[in-house]
Amino acid sequence: MAFMPLAAFAQNDVEAAQKRLEEAQKALEAAKKAVIEAKKESEKTAVTTFNNKKATTKAELEAIKAKAQKAIGALTENKDEKYLAGAVPTIDGKVVFSKTINIPGKNADEVYAAMYDKLIELIGAETSLDQSALVLSNENEHKLGAKIFEYLVFHSNALSLDRALMNYILMITCKDGVAEVEMKRINYEYEKDRPTGFKAPAEELITDKYCLNKKGTKLNRITGKFRRKTVDRFESIIEELQ
């Protein structure tokens, strides 16, 4: 029986060890490569997720913005709703605001006396200019009339003042239990000392023709402010007389 020399056994062990080392190194390289690929894929997924989320967030923000703008538009329309078609009544083409105030339990003489006092207060109010005056006082017919001059203030602060001079006739007809109030012959004077200034009667400034867009859903920017303030002023006068 032949025996392999000891040196041969040693050589075989070295070669086997070398082979296992090479295989281990290959496995390590493969593992490193797998880790790198996994990292790249993870980063790619993270970027994609971020971009998707970013796009989603942007879409959500746009949706919120659109919703807010719609809400603001609705609020603006609702704000001006009372000033749209029909807010400025006309009779034979002339602007005439009218309101009947109920005063139960009072006869025409008593209503006349009460309205006379109220009208004098209105003429002498701080908001009324010196030109304001009583122009009709007919006790027999129970009729009163005043010519009022005052300012419509659109905007006022420490740096600027936007206003228009307005004058009008206020008529009151007194009957048993009621006072019929009319505000008419309304005229405006705006920015008197500027090139943009003008004078105009209510019929050429605050009627539907001059204030509303074609659909009748919005007020024009310039004439609209005259319309709003005039409607509000008549309402406040009725409140004062009541």
mmCIF file of C-alpha atoms in Angstrom:
data_model
loop_
_atom_site.group_PDB
_atom_site.id
_atom_site.type_symbol
_atom_site.label_atom_id
_atom_site.label_comp_id
_atom_site.label_asym_id
_atom_site.label_seq_id
_atom_site.Cartn_x
_atom_site.Cartn_y
_atom_site.Cartn_z
ATOM 1 C CA MET A 1 0.000 0.000 0.000
ATOM 2 C CA ALA A 2 1.385 3.347 -1.039
ATOM 3 C CA PHE A 3 1.290 6.336 1.301
ATOM 4 C CA MET A 4 0.887 10.036 0.201
ATOM 5 C CA PRO A 5 3.706 12.101 1.491
ATOM 6 C CA LEU A 6 2.930 14.496 4.344
ATOM 7 C CA ALA A 7 3.835 17.458 2.187
ATOM 8 C CA ALA A 8 1.140 16.494 -0.262
ATOM 9 C CA PHE A 9 -1.504 16.499 2.501
ATOM 10 C CA ALA A 10 -0.390 19.941 3.590
ATOM 11 C CA GLN A 11 -0.541 21.245 0.011
ATOM 12 C CA ASN A 12 -4.087 19.951 -0.375
ATOM 13 C CA ASP A 13 -5.191 21.628 2.859
ATOM 14 C CA VAL A 14 -3.729 24.961 1.716
ATOM 15 C CA GLU A 15 -5.476 24.755 -1.652
ATOM 16 C CA ALA A 16 -8.790 23.882 0.002
ATOM 17 C CA ALA A 17 -8.431 26.736 2.438
ATOM 18 C CA GLN A 18 -7.552 29.089 -0.406
ATOM 19 C CA LYS A 19 -10.632 27.966 -2.336
ATOM 20 C CA ARG A 20 -12.888 28.486 0.683
ATOM 21 C CA LEU A 21 -11.363 31.958 1.218
ATOM 22 C CA GLU A 22 -12.062 32.886 -2.412
ATOM 23 C CA GLU A 23 -15.634 31.641 -2.113
ATOM 24 C CA ALA A 24 -16.063 33.595 1.112
ATOM 25 C CA GLN A 25 -14.723 36.736 -0.574
ATOM 26 C CA LYS A 26 -17.101 36.246 -3.512
ATOM 27 C CA ALA A 27 -20.000 35.808 -1.083
ATOM 28 C CA LEU A 28 -18.946 38.960 0.756
ATOM 29 C CA GLU A 29 -18.750 40.942 -2.492
ATOM 30 C CA ALA A 30 -22.158 39.638 -3.497
ATOM 31 C CA ALA A 31 -23.558 40.612 -0.098
ATOM 32 C CA LYS A 32 -22.048 44.106 -0.399
ATOM 33 C CA LYS A 33 -23.494 44.437 -3.891
ATOM 34 C CA ALA A 34 -26.884 43.306 -2.625
ATOM 35 C CA VAL A 35 -26.725 45.858 0.201
ATOM 36 C CA ILE A 36 -25.817 48.639 -2.251
ATOM 37 C CA GLU A 37 -28.643 47.658 -4.610
ATOM 38 C CA ALA A 38 -31.069 47.448 -1.704
ATOM 39 C CA LYS A 39 -29.968 50.886 -0.505
ATOM 40 C CA LYS A 40 -30.412 52.350 -4.014
ATOM 41 C CA GLU A 41 -33.838 50.794 -4.321
ATOM 42 C CA SER A 42 -34.781 52.068 -0.881
ATOM 43 C CA GLU A 43 -33.631 55.584 -1.765
ATOM 44 C CA LYS A 44 -35.476 55.416 -5.079
ATOM 45 C CA THR A 45 -38.629 54.296 -3.298
ATOM 46 C CA ALA A 46 -38.222 57.045 -0.724
ATOM 47 C CA VAL A 47 -37.789 59.714 -3.435
ATOM 48 C CA THR A 48 -40.777 58.404 -5.356
ATOM 49 C CA THR A 49 -42.856 58.349 -2.196
ATOM 50 C CA PHE A 50 -41.734 61.874 -1.333
ATOM 51 C CA ASN A 51 -42.525 63.153 -4.822
ATOM 52 C CA ASN A 52 -45.909 61.470 -4.779
ATOM 53 C CA LYS A 53 -46.637 62.924 -1.363
ATOM 54 C CA LYS A 54 -45.406 66.315 -2.520
ATOM 55 C CA ALA A 55 -47.670 66.157 -5.548
ATOM 56 C CA THR A 56 -50.563 65.041 -3.397
ATOM 57 C CA THR A 57 -49.904 67.841 -0.918
ATOM 58 C CA LYS A 58 -49.723 70.385 -3.741
ATOM 59 C CA ALA A 59 -53.010 69.099 -5.156
ATOM 60 C CA GLU A 60 -54.566 69.282 -1.704
ATOM 61 C CA LEU A 61 -53.334 72.850 -1.268
ATOM 62 C CA GLU A 62 -54.723 73.846 -4.659
ATOM 63 C CA ALA A 63 -58.052 72.261 -3.757
ATOM 64 C CA ILE A 64 -58.127 74.122 -0.443
ATOM 65 C CA LYS A 65 -57.180 77.363 -2.191
ATOM 66 C CA ALA A 66 -59.932 76.921 -4.782
ATOM 67 C CA LYS A 67 -62.455 76.141 -2.064
ATOM 68 C CA ALA A 68 -61.419 79.229 -0.088
ATOM 69 C CA GLN A 69 -61.675 81.463 -3.154
ATOM 70 C CA LYS A 70 -65.110 80.073 -3.884
ATOM 71 C CA ALA A 71 -66.180 80.745 -0.308
ATOM 72 C CA ILE A 72 -64.826 84.306 -0.483
ATOM 73 C CA GLY A 73 -66.687 84.847 -3.738
ATOM 74 C CA ALA A 74 -69.895 83.552 -2.196
ATOM 75 C CA LEU A 75 -69.468 85.828 0.812
ATOM 76 C CA THR A 76 -68.879 88.825 -1.456
ATOM 77 C CA GLU A 77 -71.976 88.043 -3.500
ATOM 78 C CA ASN A 78 -74.039 87.537 -0.343
ATOM 79 C CA LYS A 79 -72.667 90.797 1.032
ATOM 80 C CA ASP A 80 -73.962 92.701 -2.004
ATOM 81 C CA GLU A 81 -77.162 90.733 -2.441
ATOM 82 C CA LYS A 82 -79.334 93.420 -0.809
ATOM 83 C CA TYR A 83 -77.922 96.023 -3.222
ATOM 84 C CA LEU A 84 -78.664 94.150 -6.456
ATOM 85 C CA ALA A 85 -81.674 94.445 -8.780
ATOM 86 C CA GLY A 86 -84.584 96.284 -7.175
ATOM 87 C CA ALA A 87 -82.557 97.846 -4.360
ATOM 88 C CA VAL A 88 -82.941 101.297 -5.929
ATOM 89 C CA PRO A 89 -86.624 101.861 -6.822
ATOM 90 C CA THR A 90 -87.724 104.281 -9.520
ATOM 91 C CA ILE A 91 -91.025 106.007 -10.307
ATOM 92 C CA ASP A 92 -91.386 107.315 -13.866
ATOM 93 C CA GLY A 93 -87.630 107.025 -14.259
ATOM 94 C CA LYS A 94 -86.858 108.954 -11.062
ATOM 95 C CA VAL A 95 -85.184 107.406 -8.041
ATOM 96 C CA VAL A 96 -87.573 107.461 -5.085
ATOM 97 C CA PHE A 97 -86.936 105.551 -1.870
ATOM 98 C CA SER A 98 -90.084 105.115 0.190
ATOM 99 C CA LYS A 99 -91.108 103.551 3.464
ATOM 100 C CA THR A 100 -94.241 103.560 5.607
ATOM 101 C CA ILE A 101 -93.599 103.798 9.335
ATOM 102 C CA ASN A 102 -96.362 102.426 11.522
ATOM 103 C CA ILE A 103 -97.205 104.541 14.586
ATOM 104 C CA PRO A 104 -100.196 102.812 16.148
ATOM 105 C CA GLY A 105 -102.477 104.694 18.496
ATOM 106 C CA LYS A 106 -101.574 108.141 17.107
ATOM 107 C CA ASN A 107 -103.794 110.347 14.958
ATOM 108 C CA ALA A 108 -102.469 112.437 12.050
ATOM 109 C CA ASP A 109 -101.869 115.520 14.230
ATOM 110 C CA GLU A 110 -99.838 113.514 16.733
ATOM 111 C CA VAL A 111 -97.867 111.768 14.007
ATOM 112 C CA TYR A 112 -97.154 115.155 12.408
ATOM 113 C CA ALA A 113 -95.896 116.605 15.693
ATOM 114 C CA ALA A 114 -93.623 113.601 16.307
ATOM 115 C CA MET A 115 -92.221 113.627 12.770
ATOM 116 C CA TYR A 116 -91.672 117.393 12.883
ATOM 117 C CA ASP A 117 -89.460 117.024 15.956
ATOM 118 C CA LYS A 118 -87.550 114.135 14.379
ATOM 119 C CA LEU A 119 -87.009 116.043 11.138
ATOM 120 C CA ILE A 120 -85.659 119.070 13.000
ATOM 121 C CA GLU A 121 -83.242 116.734 14.817
ATOM 122 C CA LEU A 122 -82.115 115.283 11.492
ATOM 123 C CA ILE A 123 -81.512 118.735 9.993
ATOM 124 C CA GLY A 124 -79.470 119.777 13.020
ATOM 125 C CA ALA A 125 -77.462 116.555 13.295
ATOM 126 C CA GLU A 126 -73.654 116.652 13.165
ATOM 127 C CA THR A 127 -73.702 114.811 9.850
ATOM 128 C CA SER A 128 -75.903 117.474 8.217
ATOM 129 C CA LEU A 129 -74.235 120.466 6.597
ATOM 130 C CA ASP A 130 -75.286 124.086 7.172
ATOM 131 C CA GLN A 131 -77.257 124.225 3.921
ATOM 132 C CA SER A 132 -79.732 121.691 5.288
ATOM 133 C CA ALA A 133 -83.118 123.229 6.001
ATOM 134 C CA LEU A 134 -86.835 122.647 6.499
ATOM 135 C CA VAL A 135 -88.530 123.508 3.190
ATOM 136 C CA LEU A 136 -92.107 122.397 3.879
ATOM 137 C CA SER A 137 -94.241 122.442 7.004
ATOM 138 C CA ASN A 138 -97.949 122.157 6.242
ATOM 139 C CA GLU A 139 -99.800 121.350 9.424
ATOM 140 C CA ASN A 140 -103.225 121.319 7.752
ATOM 141 C CA GLU A 141 -102.169 118.732 5.145
ATOM 142 C CA HIS A 142 -99.849 117.013 7.623
ATOM 143 C CA LYS A 143 -96.887 117.232 5.248
ATOM 144 C CA LEU A 144 -93.241 117.924 5.977
ATOM 145 C CA GLY A 145 -90.219 118.378 3.745
ATOM 146 C CA ALA A 146 -86.519 119.010 4.224
ATOM 147 C CA LYS A 147 -83.542 119.584 1.941
ATOM 148 C CA ILE A 148 -80.590 117.710 3.407
ATOM 149 C CA PHE A 149 -76.918 118.160 2.565
ATOM 150 C CA GLU A 150 -74.427 115.664 3.950
ATOM 151 C CA TYR A 151 -71.393 113.563 3.074
ATOM 152 C CA LEU A 152 -71.393 109.927 2.085
ATOM 153 C CA VAL A 153 -68.118 108.569 3.485
ATOM 154 C CA PHE A 154 -66.754 105.588 1.557
ATOM 155 C CA HIS A 155 -63.389 105.300 3.258
ATOM 156 C CA SER A 156 -61.632 107.243 5.971
ATOM 157 C CA ASN A 157 -58.367 106.894 7.865
ATOM 158 C CA ALA A 158 -55.478 109.069 9.018
ATOM 159 C CA LEU A 159 -53.972 109.179 5.521
ATOM 160 C CA SER A 160 -56.931 109.378 3.173
ATOM 161 C CA LEU A 161 -60.585 110.350 2.928
ATOM 162 C CA ASP A 162 -62.912 109.180 0.183
ATOM 163 C CA ARG A 163 -66.340 110.791 0.294
ATOM 164 C CA ALA A 164 -69.036 112.454 -1.815
ATOM 165 C CA LEU A 165 -71.356 115.364 -1.109
ATOM 166 C CA MET A 166 -74.985 114.257 -1.348
ATOM 167 C CA ASN A 167 -78.155 116.299 -1.188
ATOM 168 C CA TYR A 168 -81.750 115.116 -1.309
ATOM 169 C CA ILE A 169 -85.333 115.958 -0.469
ATOM 170 C CA LEU A 170 -86.949 114.108 2.429
ATOM 171 C CA MET A 171 -90.752 114.211 2.347
ATOM 172 C CA ILE A 172 -93.035 112.958 5.121
ATOM 173 C CA THR A 173 -96.799 112.627 4.795
ATOM 174 C CA CYS A 174 -98.520 112.009 8.125
ATOM 175 C CA LYS A 175 -101.776 110.099 8.539
ATOM 176 C CA ASP A 176 -103.589 108.343 11.360
ATOM 177 C CA GLY A 177 -101.226 105.664 12.623
ATOM 178 C CA VAL A 178 -98.609 106.037 9.882
ATOM 179 C CA ALA A 179 -95.897 108.271 8.443
ATOM 180 C CA GLU A 180 -95.098 107.863 4.746
ATOM 181 C CA VAL A 181 -91.473 108.777 4.084
ATOM 182 C CA GLU A 182 -89.874 109.497 0.706
ATOM 183 C CA MET A 183 -86.276 110.280 -0.178
ATOM 184 C CA LYS A 184 -85.939 111.725 -3.696
ATOM 185 C CA ARG A 185 -84.201 114.304 -5.952
ATOM 186 C CA ILE A 186 -80.870 112.836 -4.910
ATOM 187 C CA ASN A 187 -77.721 114.433 -6.301
ATOM 188 C CA TYR A 188 -74.011 113.796 -5.803
ATOM 189 C CA GLU A 189 -70.801 115.794 -6.129
ATOM 190 C CA TYR A 190 -67.560 113.817 -6.067
ATOM 191 C CA GLU A 191 -63.903 114.933 -6.000
ATOM 192 C CA LYS A 192 -64.831 118.522 -6.817
ATOM 193 C CA ASP A 193 -61.260 119.820 -7.168
ATOM 194 C CA ARG A 194 -59.861 116.883 -9.177
ATOM 195 C CA PRO A 195 -59.897 116.040 -12.891
ATOM 196 C CA THR A 196 -61.776 112.854 -12.027
ATOM 197 C CA GLY A 197 -64.513 114.795 -10.228
ATOM 198 C CA PHE A 198 -68.143 114.898 -11.358
ATOM 199 C CA LYS A 199 -71.690 115.856 -10.488
ATOM 200 C CA ALA A 200 -74.544 113.464 -11.154
ATOM 201 C CA PRO A 201 -78.139 112.781 -10.160
ATOM 202 C CA ALA A 202 -79.072 109.414 -8.696
ATOM 203 C CA GLU A 203 -80.765 108.413 -11.956
ATOM 204 C CA GLU A 204 -77.377 108.517 -13.729
ATOM 205 C CA LEU A 205 -75.302 106.911 -11.010
ATOM 206 C CA ILE A 206 -77.015 104.394 -8.718
ATOM 207 C CA THR A 207 -79.735 102.810 -10.875
ATOM 208 C CA ASP A 208 -79.448 99.234 -12.165
ATOM 209 C CA LYS A 209 -78.286 100.479 -15.568
ATOM 210 C CA TYR A 210 -75.178 102.120 -14.126
ATOM 211 C CA CYS A 211 -74.409 99.857 -11.188
ATOM 212 C CA LEU A 212 -74.970 96.231 -12.190
ATOM 213 C CA ASN A 213 -73.075 93.943 -14.532
ATOM 214 C CA LYS A 214 -74.912 92.402 -17.490
ATOM 215 C CA LYS A 215 -76.027 89.403 -15.448
ATOM 216 C CA GLY A 216 -77.173 91.590 -12.586
ATOM 217 C CA THR A 217 -75.077 89.578 -10.135
ATOM 218 C CA LYS A 218 -72.412 92.125 -9.172
ATOM 219 C CA LEU A 219 -72.024 95.836 -8.516
ATOM 220 C CA ASN A 220 -69.638 97.944 -10.544
ATOM 221 C CA ARG A 221 -66.639 99.094 -8.517
ATOM 222 C CA ILE A 222 -67.108 102.889 -8.668
ATOM 223 C CA THR A 223 -70.865 103.396 -8.960
ATOM 224 C CA GLY A 224 -71.492 100.467 -6.638
ATOM 225 C CA LYS A 225 -70.112 102.294 -3.627
ATOM 226 C CA PHE A 226 -72.563 105.163 -4.185
ATOM 227 C CA ARG A 227 -75.432 102.692 -4.419
ATOM 228 C CA ARG A 228 -74.477 100.843 -1.232
ATOM 229 C CA LYS A 229 -74.044 103.988 0.838
ATOM 230 C CA THR A 230 -77.274 105.570 -0.426
ATOM 231 C CA VAL A 231 -79.357 102.480 0.336
ATOM 232 C CA ASP A 232 -77.744 102.260 3.776
ATOM 233 C CA ARG A 233 -78.370 105.952 4.426
ATOM 234 C CA PHE A 234 -82.068 105.703 3.678
ATOM 235 C CA GLU A 235 -82.350 102.712 6.012
ATOM 236 C CA SER A 236 -80.584 104.638 8.779
ATOM 237 C CA ILE A 237 -82.936 107.640 8.287
ATOM 238 C CA ILE A 238 -85.953 105.354 8.709
ATOM 239 C CA GLU A 239 -84.396 103.967 11.890
ATOM 240 C CA GLU A 240 -83.879 107.502 13.216
ATOM 241 C CA LEU A 241 -87.466 108.509 12.433
ATOM 242 C CA GLN A 242 -88.831 105.371 14.038
#
